[in-house]
One Martini backbone bead per residue (centre of mass of N, CA, C, O) as a GRO file, in nm:
protein
  170
    1MET     BB    1   0.058   0.064  -0.021
    2GLN     BB    2   0.301   0.253   0.008
    3LYS     BB    3   0.413   0.210  -0.280
    4THR     BB    4   0.164   0.310  -0.433
    5LYS     BB    5   0.169   0.603  -0.324
    6LEU     BB    6   0.450   0.671  -0.419
    7LEU     BB    7   0.408   0.613  -0.718
    8LEU     BB    8   0.164   0.808  -0.761
    9THR     BB    9   0.313   1.062  -0.671
   10SER     BB   10   0.549   1.053  -0.872
   11LEU     BB   11   0.374   1.049  -1.136
   12THR     BB   12   0.230   1.317  -1.081
   13LEU     BB   13   0.483   1.498  -1.055
   14THR     BB   14   0.592   1.433  -1.339
   15GLY     BB   15   0.342   1.532  -1.500
   16LEU     BB   16   0.345   1.824  -1.393
   17LEU     BB   17   0.633   1.893  -1.495
   18ALA     BB   18   0.572   1.839  -1.796
   19LEU     BB   19   0.347   2.052  -1.824
   20ALA     BB   20   0.515   2.302  -1.717
   21GLY     BB   21   0.726   2.305  -1.958
   22CYS     BB   22   0.538   2.458  -2.172
   23SER     BB   23   0.570   2.756  -1.994
   24PHE     BB   24   0.852   2.814  -2.016
   25PRO     BB   25   1.088   3.021  -2.050
   26GLY     BB   26   1.254   2.965  -2.370
   27VAL     BB   27   1.055   2.819  -2.526
   28TYR     BB   28   0.986   2.703  -2.824
   29LYS     BB   29   0.784   2.867  -3.068
   30ILE     BB   30   0.586   2.850  -3.326
   31ASP     BB   31   0.491   2.950  -3.634
   32ILE     BB   32   0.172   3.074  -3.744
   33GLN     BB   33   0.030   2.980  -4.052
   34GLN     BB   34  -0.236   3.126  -4.261
   35GLY     BB   35  -0.316   3.077  -4.576
   36ASN     BB   36  -0.213   3.298  -4.813
   37VAL     BB   37   0.080   3.374  -4.962
   38VAL     BB   38   0.154   3.719  -4.993
   39THR     BB   39   0.340   3.914  -5.214
   40GLN     BB   40   0.468   4.188  -5.370
   41ASP     BB   41   0.542   4.038  -5.635
   42MET     BB   42   0.257   3.947  -5.703
   43ILE     BB   43   0.121   4.223  -5.718
   44ASP     BB   44   0.322   4.342  -5.944
   45GLN     BB   45   0.211   4.129  -6.171
   46LEU     BB   46  -0.045   4.261  -6.184
   47ARG     BB   47  -0.294   4.325  -6.450
   48PRO     BB   48  -0.499   4.469  -6.632
   49GLY     BB   49  -0.682   4.204  -6.811
   50MET     BB   50  -0.656   3.962  -6.671
   51THR     BB   51  -0.718   3.647  -6.619
   52ARG     BB   52  -0.805   3.406  -6.404
   53LYS     BB   53  -0.567   3.216  -6.476
   54GLN     BB   54  -0.339   3.420  -6.436
   55VAL     BB   55  -0.402   3.490  -6.142
   56ARG     BB   56  -0.381   3.199  -6.035
   57PHE     BB   57  -0.082   3.159  -6.116
   58ILE     BB   58   0.029   3.391  -5.927
   59MET     BB   59  -0.164   3.352  -5.647
   60GLY     BB   60  -0.349   3.129  -5.658
   61ASN     BB   61  -0.577   3.010  -5.469
   62PRO     BB   62  -0.846   3.113  -5.323
   63LEU     BB   63  -0.981   3.123  -5.009
   64LEU     BB   64  -1.228   3.308  -5.121
   65THR     BB   65  -1.555   3.232  -5.272
   66ASP     BB   66  -1.825   3.407  -5.336
   67THR     BB   67  -2.149   3.360  -5.429
   68PHE     BB   68  -2.241   3.674  -5.434
   69HIS     BB   69  -1.923   3.730  -5.536
   70ALA     BB   70  -1.789   3.612  -5.822
   71ASN     BB   71  -1.586   3.877  -5.887
   72ARG     BB   72  -1.442   3.781  -5.608
   73TRP     BB   73  -1.124   3.746  -5.454
   74ASP     BB   74  -0.988   3.609  -5.153
   75TYR     BB   75  -0.689   3.688  -4.963
   76LEU     BB   76  -0.553   3.525  -4.675
   77TYR     BB   77  -0.319   3.627  -4.409
   78SER     BB   78  -0.152   3.468  -4.123
   79ILE     BB   79   0.069   3.559  -3.843
   80GLN     BB   80   0.232   3.394  -3.556
   81PRO     BB   81   0.471   3.452  -3.373
   82GLY     BB   82   0.618   3.304  -3.123
   83GLY     BB   83   0.407   3.459  -2.891
   84GLY     BB   84   0.299   3.673  -3.063
   85GLU     BB   85   0.152   3.885  -3.268
   86ARG     BB   86  -0.102   3.895  -3.483
   87LEU     BB   87  -0.094   3.896  -3.842
   88GLN     BB   88  -0.303   4.053  -4.103
   89GLU     BB   89  -0.392   3.988  -4.446
   90ARG     BB   90  -0.562   4.151  -4.735
   91VAL     BB   91  -0.695   4.042  -5.058
   92SER     BB   92  -0.881   4.181  -5.338
   93VAL     BB   93  -1.007   4.046  -5.641
   94ASN     BB   94  -1.133   4.203  -5.938
   95PHE     BB   95  -1.386   4.134  -6.177
   96GLY     BB   96  -1.536   4.146  -6.466
   97ALA     BB   97  -1.768   4.041  -6.696
   98ASP     BB   98  -1.508   3.925  -6.877
   99ASP     BB   99  -1.293   3.794  -6.675
  100GLN     BB  100  -1.127   4.057  -6.590
  101LEU     BB  101  -0.904   4.249  -6.448
  102VAL     BB  102  -0.987   4.564  -6.255
  103GLY     BB  103  -0.891   4.505  -5.942
  104LEU     BB  104  -0.765   4.600  -5.612
  105SER     BB  105  -0.775   4.519  -5.254
  106GLY     BB  106  -0.616   4.622  -4.950
  107ASP     BB  107  -0.294   4.584  -4.802
  108PHE     BB  108  -0.204   4.567  -5.088
  109MET     BB  109   0.007   4.756  -5.312
  110PRO     BB  110   0.143   4.882  -5.567
  111GLY     BB  111   0.480   4.960  -5.469
  112VAL     BB  112   0.417   4.851  -5.164
  113SER     BB  113   0.609   4.731  -4.904
  114ARG     BB  114   0.513   4.453  -4.651
  115ASP     BB  115   0.699   4.200  -4.598
  116GLN     BB  116   0.862   4.277  -4.344
  117ALA     BB  117   0.615   4.319  -4.153
  118ILE     BB  118   0.499   4.030  -4.173
  119LEU     BB  119   0.781   3.888  -4.077
  120GLY     BB  120   0.898   4.086  -3.838
  121GLU     BB  121   1.070   4.294  -3.984
  122GLY     BB  122   1.162   4.564  -3.863
  123SER     BB  123   0.950   4.843  -3.775
  124GLY     BB  124   0.666   4.840  -3.959
  125VAL     BB  125   0.728   5.066  -4.146
  126THR     BB  126   0.590   5.193  -4.441
  127THR     BB  127   0.722   5.276  -4.764
  128PRO     BB  128   0.728   5.398  -5.058
  129GLN     BB  129   0.859   5.276  -5.352
  130THR     BB  130   1.087   5.379  -5.584
  131THR     BB  131   1.130   5.280  -5.939
  132GLN     BB  132   1.428   5.399  -6.004
  133GLN     BB  133   1.661   5.358  -6.256
  134VAL     BB  134   2.004   5.376  -6.236
  135GLU     BB  135   2.236   5.406  -6.490
  136GLU     BB  136   2.548   5.273  -6.492
  137LYS     BB  137   2.847   5.341  -6.611
  138PRO     BB  138   3.116   5.216  -6.718
  139ALA     BB  139   3.432   5.210  -6.709
  140PRO     BB  140   3.681   5.302  -6.883
  141GLY     BB  141   3.828   5.005  -7.016
  142SER     BB  142   3.645   4.798  -6.926
  143LEU     BB  143   3.484   4.503  -6.955
  144LEU     BB  144   3.196   4.613  -6.950
  145GLU     BB  145   3.234   4.812  -7.187
  146GLN     BB  146   3.303   4.604  -7.399
  147ILE     BB  147   3.046   4.437  -7.384
  148GLN     BB  148   2.848   4.673  -7.443
  149ARG     BB  149   2.965   4.738  -7.724
  150GLU     BB  150   2.908   4.456  -7.849
  151VAL     BB  151   2.601   4.468  -7.802
  152ASP     BB  152   2.549   4.739  -7.960
  153ASP     BB  153   2.688   4.614  -8.247
  154VAL     BB  154   2.470   4.431  -8.306
  155LYS     BB  155   2.323   4.263  -8.574
  156VAL     BB  156   2.028   4.206  -8.723
  157VAL     BB  157   1.917   3.882  -8.828
  158PRO     BB  158   1.716   3.730  -9.024
  159VAL     BB  159   1.516   3.461  -9.040
  160PRO     BB  160   1.475   3.213  -9.244
  161THR     BB  161   1.234   3.082  -9.437
  162PRO     BB  162   1.108   2.797  -9.515
  163GLU     BB  163   1.034   2.583  -9.746
  164PRO     BB  164   0.792   2.414  -9.864
  165LEU     BB  165   0.683   2.106  -9.893
  166GLU     BB  166   0.622   1.865 -10.112
  167SER     BB  167   0.325   1.657 -10.158
  168THR     BB  168   0.418   1.552 -10.430
  169PRO     BB  169   0.525   1.308 -10.604
  170GLN     BB  170   0.801   1.234 -10.860
   0.00000   0.00000   0.00000
């Protein structure tokens, strides 16, 4: 009887310690991601006039397709970094009567990067990025300048079209 009580007490104490280990500080907690992963690169590839198939190829299958709003696809994404605050993003893609992309709305907009904020990197403040490319000229006499000169001097030669084969035997 005494051994049974001791065994039961020790098993209970071991079980309680094992359960208490789940809430100890410093224990790794996984990131929880749900929904469609939408990146700024995906949004930047969308163009008005794209078909539903083209949008599906870029964005993937929508998370929500509403029966009452057949011309709208909703993409939702949420992430909760281990023990942190949950962040949620939403994008709605709207199609016209001819099944072509007419617009989008939500937390992502073309040209404005929010990827770092979603992933929890940086300060969380987003600023519009200007996409002006400044073309730097290679240094005179460098290998890059020589390659660029050769590329610029290339002459376009049209590809000859082949003669059709005769279908009658001779």
